[in-house]
Tab-separated table of C-alpha atoms in Angstrom:
chain	number	residue	atom	x	y	z
C	4	MET	CA	-57.590	-5.987	-57.050
C	5	ASP	CA	-60.644	-6.096	-54.817
C	6	LYS	CA	-59.511	-4.455	-51.899
C	7	THR	CA	-61.860	-6.896	-49.900
C	8	ALA	CA	-59.776	-9.975	-50.715
C	9	PHE	CA	-56.626	-9.773	-49.316
C	10	PRO	CA	-56.342	-13.138	-47.384
C	11	PRO	CA	-55.499	-13.079	-43.262
C	12	GLN	CA	-52.089	-12.395	-42.729
C	13	GLY	CA	-49.827	-15.142	-41.006
C	14	LEU	CA	-46.022	-13.858	-39.258
C	15	TYR	CA	-43.446	-15.412	-41.421
C	16	TYR	CA	-40.647	-17.175	-40.447
C	17	ASP	CA	-38.049	-20.504	-41.058
C	18	GLY	CA	-39.007	-19.507	-44.758
C	19	ALA	CA	-42.425	-19.783	-44.899
C	20	VAL	CA	-45.629	-18.431	-43.552
C	21	GLN	CA	-46.805	-19.173	-40.069
C	22	ARG	CA	-50.255	-18.859	-37.940
C	23	ALA	CA	-49.653	-17.022	-34.801
C	24	THR	CA	-49.935	-18.987	-31.830
C	25	SER	CA	-51.783	-16.093	-29.471
C	26	GLY	CA	-54.771	-16.986	-31.650
C	27	LYS	CA	-55.364	-12.556	-31.417
C	28	THR	CA	-55.844	-10.531	-34.725
C	29	PHE	CA	-55.971	-7.075	-36.043
C	30	GLN	CA	-57.715	-5.465	-39.177
C	31	THR	CA	-55.695	-2.919	-41.130
C	32	VAL	CA	-58.080	-0.777	-43.069
C	33	ASP	CA	-57.857	1.659	-46.498
C	34	PRO	CA	-58.033	5.169	-44.575
C	35	ALA	CA	-59.427	6.439	-48.015
C	36	THR	CA	-62.828	4.817	-47.402
C	37	ALA	CA	-62.431	3.353	-43.577
C	38	SER	CA	-63.218	-0.418	-45.380
C	39	ALA	CA	-61.756	-3.351	-43.701
C	40	LEU	CA	-58.618	-4.882	-45.661
C	41	ALA	CA	-57.547	-7.867	-44.189
C	42	SER	CA	-57.181	-9.978	-40.761
C	43	VAL	CA	-53.317	-9.842	-39.582
C	44	ASP	CA	-52.205	-12.477	-36.894
C	45	ILE	CA	-50.743	-10.818	-33.727
C	46	ALA	CA	-47.263	-11.896	-32.806
C	47	SER	CA	-47.179	-14.019	-29.161
C	48	SER	CA	-43.969	-14.066	-27.378
C	49	SER	CA	-43.502	-17.687	-28.073
C	50	ASP	CA	-43.783	-16.622	-31.858
C	51	ILE	CA	-41.112	-13.971	-31.755
C	52	ASP	CA	-38.927	-16.288	-29.671
C	53	HIS	CA	-39.245	-18.900	-32.878
C	54	ALA	CA	-39.010	-16.089	-35.109
C	55	VAL	CA	-35.371	-15.316	-33.526
C	56	VAL	CA	-34.492	-18.846	-33.338
C	57	SER	CA	-34.928	-18.792	-36.978
C	58	ALA	CA	-32.655	-16.144	-37.028
C	59	GLN	CA	-30.714	-17.543	-35.417
C	60	ARG	CA	-30.308	-20.530	-36.782
C	61	ALA	CA	-29.647	-18.696	-40.597
C	62	PHE	CA	-26.853	-16.174	-39.167
C	63	SER	CA	-24.414	-19.332	-39.019
C	64	SER	CA	-24.261	-19.632	-42.720
C	65	TRP	CA	-25.743	-16.477	-44.279
C	66	SER	CA	-22.787	-14.711	-42.263
C	67	LYS	CA	-20.299	-16.672	-44.418
C	68	THR	CA	-22.233	-16.749	-47.424
C	69	PRO	CA	-19.410	-15.203	-50.014
C	70	ILE	CA	-20.069	-11.773	-50.801
C	71	PRO	CA	-20.835	-12.266	-54.575
C	72	ALA	CA	-23.277	-14.596	-54.021
C	73	ARG	CA	-25.304	-12.298	-51.135
C	74	ALA	CA	-24.977	-9.846	-53.675
C	75	ARG	CA	-26.521	-11.763	-56.314
C	76	ILE	CA	-29.389	-12.593	-54.303
C	77	LEU	CA	-30.352	-8.977	-53.503
C	78	LEU	CA	-30.144	-7.908	-56.405
C	79	LYS	CA	-32.790	-10.480	-57.764
C	80	ALA	CA	-34.756	-9.263	-55.017
C	81	VAL	CA	-34.252	-5.850	-56.871
C	82	GLU	CA	-35.143	-7.239	-60.292
C	83	ILE	CA	-38.620	-8.871	-58.733
C	84	LEU	CA	-39.442	-5.557	-56.896
C	85	ARG	CA	-39.293	-3.415	-60.066
C	86	LEU	CA	-41.040	-6.342	-62.207
C	87	ARG	CA	-43.670	-6.427	-59.751
C	88	ASN	CA	-43.758	-2.192	-58.840
C	89	ASP	CA	-46.935	-1.697	-59.944
C	90	GLU	CA	-48.965	-4.264	-58.032
C	91	ILE	CA	-46.894	-3.597	-54.399
C	92	ALA	CA	-47.676	0.310	-55.011
C	93	ARG	CA	-51.566	-0.747	-54.828
C	94	ILE	CA	-51.143	-2.530	-51.969
C	95	GLU	CA	-49.386	0.144	-50.524
C	96	THR	CA	-52.216	2.635	-51.676
C	97	LEU	CA	-54.641	0.370	-50.359
C	98	ASP	CA	-53.066	-0.137	-47.130
C	99	THR	CA	-51.287	3.629	-46.418
C	100	GLY	CA	-54.163	6.223	-48.100
C	101	LYS	CA	-51.627	7.476	-50.102
C	102	ALA	CA	-52.601	8.145	-53.920
C	103	PHE	CA	-51.211	5.152	-56.305
C	104	SER	CA	-49.546	8.273	-58.225
C	105	GLU	CA	-47.272	8.402	-55.526
C	106	THR	CA	-46.753	4.980	-54.575
C	107	SER	CA	-46.181	3.740	-57.911
C	108	THR	CA	-43.251	6.328	-58.742
C	109	VAL	CA	-41.784	6.441	-54.869
C	110	ASP	CA	-42.377	4.228	-52.517
C	111	VAL	CA	-41.726	0.625	-54.072
C	112	ILE	CA	-38.919	2.297	-56.700
C	113	THR	CA	-36.490	3.988	-53.849
C	114	GLY	CA	-36.696	1.033	-51.653
C	115	ALA	CA	-35.185	-1.279	-54.207
C	116	ASP	CA	-32.714	1.798	-54.931
C	117	VAL	CA	-31.186	1.154	-51.767
C	118	LEU	CA	-31.561	-2.348	-52.302
C	119	GLU	CA	-29.085	-2.352	-55.698
C	120	TYR	CA	-27.115	0.284	-53.776
C	121	TYR	CA	-25.766	-1.854	-50.813
C	122	ALA	CA	-25.499	-4.907	-53.560
C	123	GLY	CA	-23.372	-2.814	-55.338
C	124	LEU	CA	-21.408	-1.323	-52.503
C	125	ILE	CA	-20.682	-4.896	-50.889
C	126	SER	CA	-19.634	-5.946	-54.335
C	127	GLY	CA	-17.373	-3.321	-54.971
C	128	GLY	CA	-15.271	-3.778	-51.492
C	129	GLY	CA	-17.675	-1.604	-49.046
C	130	LEU	CA	-17.206	-4.343	-46.392
C	131	ASN	CA	-13.638	-4.153	-46.908
C	132	GLY	CA	-11.255	-3.276	-43.945
C	133	GLU	CA	-7.939	-1.618	-43.622
C	134	THR	CA	-3.932	-2.497	-43.163
C	135	THR	CA	-1.502	-1.025	-41.451
C	136	GLN	CA	2.328	-1.670	-41.288
C	137	LEU	CA	3.372	-0.554	-37.966
C	138	ARG	CA	7.125	-1.520	-38.644
C	139	GLU	CA	9.119	-3.815	-40.933
C	140	ASP	CA	7.771	-7.205	-38.835
C	141	ALA	CA	4.252	-5.736	-37.553
C	142	TRP	CA	0.817	-5.254	-39.168
C	143	VAL	CA	-2.763	-4.547	-37.798
C	144	TYR	CA	-5.438	-5.157	-40.019
C	145	THR	CA	-8.995	-4.645	-39.520
C	146	LYS	CA	-12.295	-6.398	-40.260
C	147	LYS	CA	-16.261	-5.545	-40.512
C	148	ALA	CA	-17.886	-8.525	-38.920
C	149	PRO	CA	-21.563	-8.603	-38.785
C	150	LEU	CA	-23.558	-7.828	-35.535
C	151	GLY	CA	-26.113	-11.007	-35.589
C	152	VAL	CA	-29.965	-11.310	-35.537
C	153	CYS	CA	-31.119	-7.538	-35.967
C	154	ALA	CA	-34.691	-6.302	-34.927
C	155	GLY	CA	-36.287	-3.947	-37.820
C	156	ILE	CA	-38.900	-1.847	-36.556
C	157	GLY	CA	-41.190	-0.104	-39.252
C	158	ALA	CA	-42.885	3.166	-39.484
C	159	TRP	CA	-46.827	3.351	-41.335
C	160	ASN	CA	-46.424	6.183	-43.871
C	161	TYR	CA	-43.700	4.678	-46.032
C	162	PRO	CA	-44.137	1.008	-45.378
C	163	ILE	CA	-42.080	-1.063	-47.933
C	164	GLN	CA	-39.690	1.759	-48.433
C	165	ILE	CA	-38.720	1.804	-44.733
C	166	ALA	CA	-38.589	-2.098	-44.994
C	167	LEU	CA	-36.075	-1.845	-47.654
C	168	TRP	CA	-34.060	0.749	-45.717
C	169	LYS	CA	-33.063	-1.339	-42.978
C	170	SER	CA	-32.953	-5.163	-44.236
C	171	ALA	CA	-31.001	-4.089	-47.030
C	172	PRO	CA	-28.115	-2.798	-45.338
C	173	CYS	CA	-28.711	-5.582	-42.531
C	174	LEU	CA	-28.710	-8.356	-45.058
C	175	ALA	CA	-25.617	-6.691	-47.282
C	176	ALA	CA	-23.888	-6.671	-44.467
C	177	GLY	CA	-24.428	-10.558	-43.145
C	178	ASN	CA	-26.686	-10.157	-40.539
C	179	THR	CA	-30.545	-11.656	-40.458
C	180	MET	CA	-33.506	-9.787	-39.067
C	181	VAL	CA	-36.830	-10.100	-37.656
C	182	TYR	CA	-38.868	-7.629	-38.981
C	183	LYS	CA	-42.216	-6.060	-37.282
C	184	PRO	CA	-44.084	-3.720	-39.571
C	185	SER	CA	-46.410	-1.159	-38.364
C	186	GLU	CA	-49.437	-2.184	-37.191
C	187	PHE	CA	-51.169	0.344	-39.441
C	188	THR	CA	-49.832	-0.969	-42.617
C	189	PRO	CA	-48.686	-4.105	-41.897
C	190	LEU	CA	-49.468	-6.075	-45.754
C	191	HIS	CA	-46.166	-5.247	-47.582
C	192	GLY	CA	-44.531	-7.613	-44.772
C	193	LEU	CA	-45.333	-10.893	-46.467
C	194	VAL	CA	-44.627	-9.230	-49.661
C	195	LEU	CA	-41.080	-8.583	-48.923
C	196	ALA	CA	-40.522	-11.660	-47.353
C	197	GLN	CA	-41.704	-13.722	-49.875
C	198	ILE	CA	-39.706	-12.367	-52.835
C	199	TYR	CA	-37.093	-12.318	-50.400
C	200	THR	CA	-37.479	-16.109	-50.617
C	201	GLU	CA	-38.288	-15.842	-54.641
C	202	ALA	CA	-34.781	-14.101	-54.914
C	203	GLY	CA	-32.827	-17.355	-52.876
C	204	LEU	CA	-32.536	-15.639	-49.442
C	205	PRO	CA	-32.345	-18.811	-47.153
C	206	PRO	CA	-34.979	-19.697	-44.799
C	207	GLY	CA	-34.587	-17.306	-41.446
C	208	VAL	CA	-32.673	-14.672	-43.308
C	209	PHE	CA	-35.935	-12.216	-43.232
C	210	ASN	CA	-38.310	-12.903	-40.877
C	211	VAL	CA	-41.782	-10.791	-40.119
C	212	VAL	CA	-43.541	-10.472	-36.827
C	213	HIS	CA	-46.646	-8.242	-36.432
C	214	GLY	CA	-48.400	-6.308	-33.454
C	215	ALA	CA	-48.397	-3.539	-31.858
C	216	GLY	CA	-46.242	-1.784	-29.303
C	217	ASP	CA	-45.686	-4.927	-26.945
C	218	VAL	CA	-44.553	-6.928	-29.548
C	219	GLY	CA	-41.835	-4.152	-30.754
C	220	ALA	CA	-41.047	-4.147	-26.925
C	221	HIS	CA	-40.130	-7.962	-26.813
C	222	LEU	CA	-37.811	-7.386	-29.709
C	223	THR	CA	-36.231	-4.694	-28.547
C	224	THR	CA	-35.440	-6.853	-24.747
C	225	HIS	CA	-34.935	-10.216	-26.765
C	226	PRO	CA	-31.653	-11.168	-25.434
C	227	GLY	CA	-31.191	-12.674	-29.029
C	228	ILE	CA	-31.358	-9.622	-30.685
C	229	ALA	CA	-28.137	-7.661	-31.613
C	230	LYS	CA	-29.293	-3.909	-33.125
C	231	VAL	CA	-32.624	-2.354	-32.898
C	232	SER	CA	-33.255	0.206	-35.971
C	233	PHE	CA	-36.363	2.033	-35.324
C	234	THR	CA	-37.978	4.425	-37.096
C	235	GLY	CA	-41.277	6.357	-35.429
C	236	GLN	CA	-41.867	9.192	-33.343
C	237	VAL	CA	-39.563	11.072	-30.870
C	238	ALA	CA	-41.672	9.370	-27.705
C	239	THR	CA	-41.422	5.811	-28.611
C	240	GLY	CA	-37.564	5.909	-30.058
C	241	LYS	CA	-36.658	7.283	-26.807
C	242	LYS	CA	-37.999	4.239	-24.828
C	243	VAL	CA	-37.124	1.907	-27.921
C	244	ALA	CA	-33.251	3.353	-27.327
C	245	GLY	CA	-33.071	3.215	-24.007
C	246	SER	CA	-34.818	-0.161	-23.499
C	247	ALA	CA	-32.050	-1.348	-26.087
C	248	ALA	CA	-29.395	0.060	-24.315
C	249	GLY	CA	-29.828	-1.417	-20.904
C	250	SER	CA	-28.762	-4.710	-22.793
C	251	MET	CA	-26.264	-2.997	-24.742
C	252	LYS	CA	-27.687	-3.531	-28.195
C	253	TYR	CA	-26.527	-1.417	-31.391
C	254	VAL	CA	-29.511	0.862	-32.300
C	255	THR	CA	-30.192	3.461	-35.039
C	256	MET	CA	-33.045	5.657	-34.728
C	257	GLU	CA	-34.776	7.860	-37.490
C	258	LEU	CA	-36.854	9.756	-35.361
C	259	GLY	CA	-39.175	12.980	-35.889
C	260	GLY	CA	-38.499	16.481	-36.747
C	261	LYS	CA	-39.943	20.218	-36.822
C	262	SER	CA	-37.938	21.267	-39.622
C	263	PRO	CA	-37.470	25.084	-40.808
C	264	LEU	CA	-37.626	26.119	-44.463
C	265	ILE	CA	-36.308	29.244	-44.657
C	266	VAL	CA	-36.681	31.601	-47.840
C	267	LEU	CA	-34.354	34.438	-48.344
C	268	PRO	CA	-35.057	37.653	-49.776
C	269	ASP	CA	-33.916	37.382	-52.888
C	270	ALA	CA	-35.171	33.330	-53.797
C	271	ASP	CA	-36.804	32.530	-57.088
C	272	LEU	CA	-40.295	33.184	-54.890
C	273	GLU	CA	-42.014	30.237	-57.404
C	274	SER	CA	-39.494	27.623	-56.727
C	275	ALA	CA	-39.819	28.511	-53.042
C	276	VAL	CA	-43.648	27.786	-52.525
C	277	ASP	CA	-43.278	25.268	-54.612
C	278	GLY	CA	-40.694	23.757	-52.300
C	279	ALA	CA	-42.998	24.625	-49.459
C	280	MET	CA	-45.956	22.689	-50.497
C	281	LEU	CA	-43.312	19.791	-51.217
C	282	ALA	CA	-42.425	19.909	-47.989
C	283	ASN	CA	-46.167	20.099	-46.598
C	284	PHE	CA	-48.378	18.307	-48.813
C	285	PHE	CA	-46.492	15.462	-50.735
C	286	SER	CA	-47.428	12.353	-48.471
C	287	THR	CA	-50.707	14.182	-46.901
C	288	GLY	CA	-47.939	15.681	-44.624
C	289	GLN	CA	-47.044	12.560	-43.382
C	290	VAL	CA	-43.189	12.833	-44.046
C	291	CYS	CA	-40.989	13.238	-40.824
C	292	THR	CA	-38.585	15.521	-43.204
C	293	ASN	CA	-41.491	17.838	-43.749
C	294	GLY	CA	-40.698	21.563	-43.637
C	295	THR	CA	-43.329	22.603	-41.494
C	296	ARG	CA	-42.302	25.617	-40.242
C	297	VAL	CA	-41.797	28.235	-43.617
C	298	PHE	CA	-39.880	31.160	-42.677
C	299	VAL	CA	-40.422	34.145	-44.732
C	300	PRO	CA	-39.031	37.858	-45.088
C	301	ALA	CA	-41.765	40.137	-43.882
C	302	THR	CA	-40.831	42.026	-47.313
C	303	LEU	CA	-42.362	38.928	-48.796
C	304	LYS	CA	-45.194	37.457	-46.890
C	305	SER	CA	-47.550	38.902	-49.105
C	306	ASP	CA	-46.358	38.150	-52.487
C	307	PHE	CA	-45.578	34.551	-50.868
C	308	GLU	CA	-48.967	33.951	-49.831
C	309	SER	CA	-50.640	35.055	-52.916
C	310	LEU	CA	-48.723	32.826	-55.204
C	311	LEU	CA	-49.067	29.676	-52.727
C	312	LEU	CA	-53.220	30.449	-52.938
C	313	SER	CA	-52.833	30.594	-56.201
C	314	LYS	CA	-51.198	26.802	-56.335
C	315	MET	CA	-53.266	25.246	-53.757
C	316	LYS	CA	-55.728	24.435	-56.232
C	317	TYR	CA	-53.636	22.075	-57.557
C	318	ILE	CA	-53.783	19.761	-54.714
C	319	ARG	CA	-56.000	17.134	-55.956
C	320	ALA	CA	-57.561	14.866	-53.146
C	321	GLY	CA	-59.962	12.288	-54.945
C	322	PRO	CA	-60.411	8.175	-55.289
C	323	THR	CA	-56.410	6.793	-54.625
C	324	MET	CA	-56.075	4.589	-57.543
C	325	ASP	CA	-57.406	8.028	-59.991
C	326	ALA	CA	-53.832	9.098	-61.736
C	327	ASN	CA	-54.711	12.466	-61.192
C	328	THR	CA	-54.797	12.311	-57.227
C	329	ASN	CA	-52.133	13.404	-55.647
C	330	TYR	CA	-52.951	13.670	-52.198
C	331	GLY	CA	-54.844	10.706	-50.080
C	332	PRO	CA	-56.111	10.811	-46.366
C	333	LEU	CA	-54.728	10.374	-43.257
C	334	SER	CA	-53.211	7.108	-42.392
C	335	SER	CA	-55.672	5.885	-39.667
C	336	ALA	CA	-58.812	7.238	-37.620
C	337	THR	CA	-56.157	7.482	-34.645
C	338	HIS	CA	-53.691	10.103	-36.629
C	339	TYR	CA	-56.631	11.643	-38.103
C	340	GLU	CA	-57.951	12.743	-34.376
C	341	LYS	CA	-54.784	14.096	-33.693
C	342	VAL	CA	-54.392	15.909	-36.648
C	343	VAL	CA	-57.694	17.184	-36.795
C	344	ASN	CA	-57.095	18.769	-33.102
C	345	TYR	CA	-54.018	20.250	-33.555
C	346	ILE	CA	-55.927	22.346	-36.410
C	347	ARG	CA	-58.969	22.947	-34.116
C	348	HIS	CA	-56.093	24.326	-31.174
C	349	GLY	CA	-54.298	26.535	-33.949
C	350	ILE	CA	-57.876	28.308	-34.480
C	351	GLU	CA	-59.253	28.396	-31.274
C	352	GLN	CA	-55.939	28.331	-28.758
C	353	ASP	CA	-53.150	29.823	-30.979
C	354	ARG	CA	-55.002	32.172	-32.753
C	355	ALA	CA	-52.919	31.588	-35.812
C	356	THR	CA	-54.613	33.346	-38.787
C	357	LEU	CA	-56.143	30.387	-41.042
C	358	LEU	CA	-55.254	31.054	-44.383
C	359	TYR	CA	-56.269	28.013	-46.316
C	360	GLY	CA	-58.091	24.506	-44.849
C	361	GLY	CA	-59.022	23.655	-42.116
C	362	PRO	CA	-60.080	20.403	-40.231
C	363	ASP	CA	-63.234	19.543	-42.984
C	364	PRO	CA	-62.623	17.140	-45.483
C	365	PRO	CA	-61.533	18.743	-48.835
C	366	ALA	CA	-64.641	20.616	-50.333
C	367	SER	CA	-63.959	18.926	-53.475
C	368	LEU	CA	-63.504	15.164	-52.471
C	369	ASP	CA	-65.752	12.508	-54.015
C	370	SER	CA	-68.393	11.392	-52.453
C	371	SER	CA	-67.374	7.499	-52.790
C	372	VAL	CA	-64.443	8.035	-50.276
C	373	ARG	CA	-66.080	10.673	-47.842
C	374	ASN	CA	-66.052	7.684	-45.339
C	375	GLY	CA	-62.181	7.847	-44.733
C	376	TYR	CA	-60.067	9.664	-42.858
C	377	TRP	CA	-59.865	12.974	-44.974
C	378	VAL	CA	-58.637	16.778	-43.996
C	379	ALA	CA	-57.896	19.606	-45.694
C	380	PRO	CA	-54.717	20.754	-46.682
C	381	THR	CA	-54.328	23.316	-44.213
C	382	VAL	CA	-51.996	26.692	-44.200
C	383	PHE	CA	-51.311	29.108	-41.353
C	384	THR	CA	-49.909	32.279	-40.896
C	385	ASP	CA	-48.992	35.306	-38.510
C	386	CYS	CA	-47.355	32.311	-36.820
C	387	THR	CA	-45.563	33.095	-33.988
C	388	ASP	CA	-42.809	30.397	-32.107
C	389	ASN	CA	-44.603	30.130	-29.248
C	390	MET	CA	-47.426	28.607	-31.072
C	391	LYS	CA	-48.507	24.638	-30.213
C	392	ILE	CA	-48.576	24.275	-33.726
C	393	VAL	CA	-45.326	25.741	-34.576
C	394	GLN	CA	-43.371	23.731	-31.731
C	395	GLU	CA	-45.095	20.349	-31.919
C	396	GLU	CA	-44.785	17.309	-34.681
C	397	ILE	CA	-48.049	17.098	-36.066
C	398	PHE	CA	-47.302	14.852	-38.816
C	399	GLY	CA	-50.003	15.984	-41.027
C	400	PRO	CA	-50.398	18.472	-44.057
C	401	VAL	CA	-50.477	21.587	-41.774
C	402	MET	CA	-47.824	24.338	-42.814
C	403	SER	CA	-47.075	27.490	-40.758
C	404	ILE	CA	-45.634	30.462	-41.949
C	405	LEU	CA	-43.812	33.042	-39.760
C	406	THR	CA	-41.929	35.993	-41.066
C	407	TYR	CA	-38.774	37.645	-40.056
C	408	ASP	CA	-36.457	40.549	-40.770
C	409	THR	CA	-32.865	39.338	-40.691
C	410	VAL	CA	-31.422	36.109	-41.746
C	411	ASP	CA	-29.571	36.008	-38.464
C	412	GLU	CA	-33.015	35.878	-36.667
C	413	ALA	CA	-34.503	33.213	-39.083
C	414	VAL	CA	-31.354	31.091	-38.375
C	415	ARG	CA	-31.832	31.680	-34.175
C	416	ARG	CA	-35.309	30.934	-34.394
C	417	ALA	CA	-34.826	28.048	-36.904
C	418	ASN	CA	-32.475	26.236	-34.509
C	419	ASP	CA	-34.740	27.000	-31.785
C	420	THR	CA	-36.226	23.466	-30.901
C	421	PRO	CA	-35.298	20.015	-28.965
C	422	LEU	CA	-35.281	18.782	-32.812
C	423	GLY	CA	-32.940	18.634	-35.520
C	424	LEU	CA	-33.754	15.890	-38.545
C	425	ALA	CA	-33.492	18.529	-41.840
C	426	ALA	CA	-33.614	21.920	-42.733
C	427	GLY	CA	-33.859	23.712	-45.858
C	428	VAL	CA	-32.612	26.722	-47.557
C	429	PHE	CA	-34.477	28.591	-51.008
C	430	THR	CA	-31.708	31.247	-52.321
C	431	ARG	CA	-30.089	32.562	-55.656
C	432	ASP	CA	-27.268	32.800	-53.515
C	433	ILE	CA	-25.366	29.555	-53.437
C	434	ASN	CA	-22.026	30.623	-51.141
C	435	LEU	CA	-24.917	32.357	-48.871
C	436	ALA	CA	-26.748	29.000	-48.654
C	437	HIS	CA	-24.154	27.369	-47.996
C	438	ARG	CA	-23.160	29.200	-44.867
C	439	ILE	CA	-26.713	29.154	-43.597
C	440	ILE	CA	-27.211	25.150	-44.130
C	441	ASP	CA	-23.188	24.896	-42.114
C	442	ARG	CA	-25.253	27.003	-39.236
C	443	LEU	CA	-28.050	24.946	-38.933
C	444	ASP	CA	-28.722	22.099	-36.279
C	445	ALA	CA	-30.021	19.164	-38.721
C	446	GLY	CA	-28.541	15.954	-40.037
C	447	ILE	CA	-30.616	16.210	-43.128
C	448	THR	CA	-30.116	19.965	-45.326
C	449	TRP	CA	-31.405	20.813	-48.878
C	450	ILE	CA	-30.700	24.116	-51.064
C	451	ASN	CA	-33.255	24.932	-53.584
C	452	SER	CA	-35.040	21.776	-53.022
C	453	TRP	CA	-36.823	19.521	-50.834
C	454	GLY	CA	-37.534	16.132	-49.895
C	455	GLU	CA	-35.227	14.037	-51.980
C	456	SER	CA	-33.264	11.449	-50.497
C	457	PRO	CA	-31.148	9.191	-52.764
C	458	ALA	CA	-29.735	5.692	-51.804
C	459	GLU	CA	-26.201	7.552	-51.788
C	460	MET	CA	-27.075	10.266	-49.061
C	461	PRO	CA	-26.692	9.346	-45.729
C	462	VAL	CA	-29.834	10.399	-43.485
C	463	GLY	CA	-30.326	10.905	-39.829
C	464	GLY	CA	-31.363	13.669	-37.403
C	465	TRP	CA	-29.742	15.645	-35.013
C	466	LYS	CA	-30.622	16.495	-31.248
C	467	MET	CA	-33.842	14.741	-30.411
C	468	SER	CA	-34.181	13.269	-33.828
C	469	GLY	CA	-32.368	10.485	-33.621
C	470	LEU	CA	-28.867	8.748	-33.509
C	471	GLY	CA	-26.939	7.143	-36.895
C	472	VAL	CA	-27.398	7.365	-40.223
C	473	GLU	CA	-29.602	5.415	-43.211
C	474	ASN	CA	-28.356	4.966	-46.761
C	475	GLY	CA	-24.947	6.077	-48.454
C	476	ARG	CA	-21.471	4.564	-47.577
C	477	ARG	CA	-21.515	5.364	-43.353
C	478	GLY	CA	-24.943	3.583	-43.612
C	479	ILE	CA	-23.222	-0.033	-43.746
C	480	GLU	CA	-21.151	1.035	-41.036
C	481	ALA	CA	-24.288	1.358	-38.726
C	482	TRP	CA	-24.618	-3.113	-39.366
C	483	VAL	CA	-21.285	-4.414	-38.709
C	484	ARG	CA	-18.599	-4.516	-35.936
C	485	ASN	CA	-15.336	-3.835	-35.836
C	486	LYS	CA	-12.373	-6.482	-35.319
C	487	SER	CA	-8.874	-5.357	-35.107
C	488	THR	CA	-5.897	-7.715	-35.145
C	489	LEU	CA	-2.226	-7.012	-34.368
C	490	VAL	CA	0.013	-9.708	-35.976
C	491	ASP	CA	4.022	-9.665	-34.819
C	492	MET	CA	6.227	-11.351	-36.869
C	493	GLY	CA	9.516	-10.622	-35.518
C	494	GLY	CA	9.647	-13.812	-33.291
C	495	LYS	CA	10.163	-12.555	-30.028
C	496	ILE	CA	7.765	-11.197	-27.769
C	497	ALA	CA	9.256	-7.676	-25.873
C	498	THR	CA	8.400	-8.280	-22.289
C	499	VAL	CA	9.420	-6.545	-18.989
C	500	PHE	CA	9.482	-10.180	-17.055
C	501	THR	CA	13.289	-10.783	-17.893
C	502	LYS	CA	15.993	-11.666	-15.457
C	503	LEU	CA	18.274	-8.665	-13.664
């Protein structure tokens, strides 16, 4: 595919591509080379209104579509996604800079898995209510009703996956959606909308608008929107949640983290090192759940670092479509500057020991992609809890190694953060692992693993890391509202208003 050959990217509503009325566009670029990929229309307020009206019109019929019929359409979309996996993965690689070895095996597949999961869940009674017999002649029954038109605001690091994580339970529950991709990685938006249409989704059920934060803000405050689902950084999430709360909208917020990975003294060292590398350098560190604070027993520090350094050569930067490449650039020029500034701060102000990497591109990088937003995988050691690189989310390939003396100390320091998205423990003692996991303030946790998030697993953050969960059985509850009805069949109304 010629990476300069993408046509202009319009909006999508009423079941078709629409040109924006704003007359404004932005360019999306390939982060590996900094070359332009496509011109993207910016939605005006009027365009957003049109998309919301389209979704409102579709809601009345989609919400009443029998569950088996809804499920069949979603399963058809799953089939198309899987048939076109490599094609879509190439688009994701060009737009995000992630290696094709990753996008072709993770991004589309895990998104399709969630769509398939929710089609199966509603087919198997996942939207059923409950009945309770109060007395012989009185019953209570509950019903799960869809919310209406929902807004999905996507993130740039896993575009197609996050779009599916939001739209799958939304549509399965009978809602309609207006979706805004990140302005840094927008190319998946029309692809997904057209796949849904090809699968049989009626016009207006899934709509796409493009733009930056002002477009998202208009969606968030729009009176026709019943719910906002947002994935992104904490500061923006707080604004979105506050704005949505002002008009009593439902919200799901999947925000950032500064997650601890605790290596216990009895851990298998190779597994712990492999886990730490996965938790810091997969997807070039641009993963919200990354375990960037690696707590290692002081007695194991030397061995851990030696083994880690011996494995860093297996991180292979290069042309992103090369099957051997497993490490790409950062997603944009803006993000590149942010990450490089953190690395320089770690060296110059925090005075942490730079064990590996630094602010320069990987030394082995192919000259054909050196114009992109590349930074070397970086490891700091001799870190302390008060360092900026330890306290703040960098969202890049930067590992901080901290040592501890006792497990209680490690747990206390791990929890000493306003964030609580993820955490993990590496140990041979599974009973101890469960006890420690129970003490960690995080909504997503792993034992002797890191990062896997299957469709069946509800995920969401604690503290400032989010509200609500995505995926799993609990995930569908975020897209419905409950209606309870009491039916009295006794034939008489008990009343205090009687003649004395």
